Amino acid sequence: MKSPHSSPKSKTALLENEKEEVQEPPMFSTTKTKCKKLAFIPLVFLIYFQISGGPYNTESTVGSGGPFNAILGFLLFPIIWSIPEALVTAELATTFHGNGGFVIWTHQAFGPFWGFLIGFWKFFSAVINLSSYPGLCIDYIDPLLPTLLSHLPHYLLISLSTLLLSVFNFIGLPTVGYAAISLGILSYLPFIVLSVCAIPQIDPSKWVSSGKISRKRNWPSFFNSLFWNLNCWDNVSTLVAEGVKNPPKTLPKAFLAAGLLTYLTSLIPLLAAIGAMSLDLDDWNDGFYTVVAYKIVGKRFAKWVRVGAFLSGIGVYQSQLSSCSHQLLGMAELGLLPGLFGARSKWSGTPWVGILISAMISILVSYMNFKHVTSVVNVLFSLSMLVEFSAFIWLRVKLPDLQRPFKLPVRRLRGLIAVLVIPFGILVYITCVGTKVVYLVIALLTVFGIIWYFCMKIFQAKMWLGFNHVVAKLADYEDLGYYGQFVKK
């Protein structure tokens, strides 16, 4: 066998091969499991359900802010919040793609402690949110089957429904994606019929009305509801490594398609309902679309809207559970959690331990009958996004020459800060309008997370549990000149 140094031609070929190899940015995953990638349309619907899942639960924005403000909110909020969050996610997820998603890039910016803490906040934000969907599904379907459901213990029914909703995730991510297409179409069909039937009754002047109210505007509730229905774009980052083929090209296009889908599916029924219904805002609470359907189309059609809400809840649960389980898998691969958290099914390759842990915690939270779910979820999410946006800016400063396959088209630091100043303001506002109960819950969770982090470090040092040792390697990348091979030539 000839040595690679035996001729000038071989040297040139070797250098060319090395240059070709540096085109891909680093991928932080220790597993060699080959998983089927999501096709484009399933990916779009998976993102759609992680963000919104349709117009269900948007009614409260009208009740808390008034018709004009609700419409204005759904017109402007995607521009001032969703687009910046999606662009930041697209850049970071295609640069540092791995199962840890946002945990990876936060670790790269600020170290393992902040990487773990943001993962902890995001995970509990997601599972607390997950805990509400089995109950919501039961609440929507319960009136349709009163004789069957009234005799079953409520908590047992929630447990069974949670486990049943988790089945598709055990089968595999592509199955979840294709199921999301069917769920998305079927859950939205009632609103197509509703919007068409409402056209003859629409009074456009109602769109700019302040409405008939017997109470003051509830701005914290308005912004919490708006925020809850249009965020979580970064959740898909935990699925990019295994679920997305050619992320630099596919992910931005999928974000654009999912954004347009969310925008239209939320706004069109809202315009139809506001224009055709009375504007006594005390009536406009979550679930009011069933009343709208009853009055505009008929009693039987209201049942169809309930079934659509049930299907939408399944879709949201499935998609967010996928992100939660892959996040735990990624944190185990990074050495931030014991290797057990990254266990996969031998049959399907799915992170079955992550799925099971996420489902069990959501069941426990649902037993608590907690009334501040939306606020806790939003504040936890806001805290983590403040860190994520800071990590994005700092990585631009810290690693300016790092090859970024997709890059937010703003070069200067001042420009980046200008793009993110409104999203930062929204996050600070959402964080500041929580109640004492919400702050207490988040403080206890944060203290628990910090204790957990240092316990994991002790266990790792004592070798009491099996850990991957990727964290130590990631911390040494800069000292070893690791990024040198990924900078632009």
XYZ file of C-alpha atoms in Angstrom, residues 77 80-81 84 223 227 382-383 385-386 389-390 416-433:
30
model
C -47.423 38.905 16.758
C -42.574 40.673 15.861
C -42.175 37.344 17.659
C -37.342 36.250 14.839
C -50.654 38.303 26.002
C -47.916 33.951 23.300
C -39.679 32.946 28.508
C -36.800 32.459 30.944
C -35.755 31.942 25.556
C -34.018 34.908 27.200
C -31.409 34.644 22.470
C -28.439 35.700 24.605
C -28.842 41.556 15.764
C -29.773 43.373 18.959
C -32.220 45.552 16.997
C -33.882 42.450 15.503
C -34.278 40.856 18.940
C -35.113 43.888 21.075
C -38.904 43.482 20.670
C -38.798 39.697 21.323
C -36.669 40.409 24.412
C -39.291 42.923 25.556
C -42.106 40.399 25.049
C -40.235 37.775 27.066
C -39.554 40.205 29.921
C -43.233 41.235 29.975
C -44.489 37.612 30.037
C -42.028 36.832 32.823
C -43.144 39.829 34.894
C -46.923 39.269 34.749
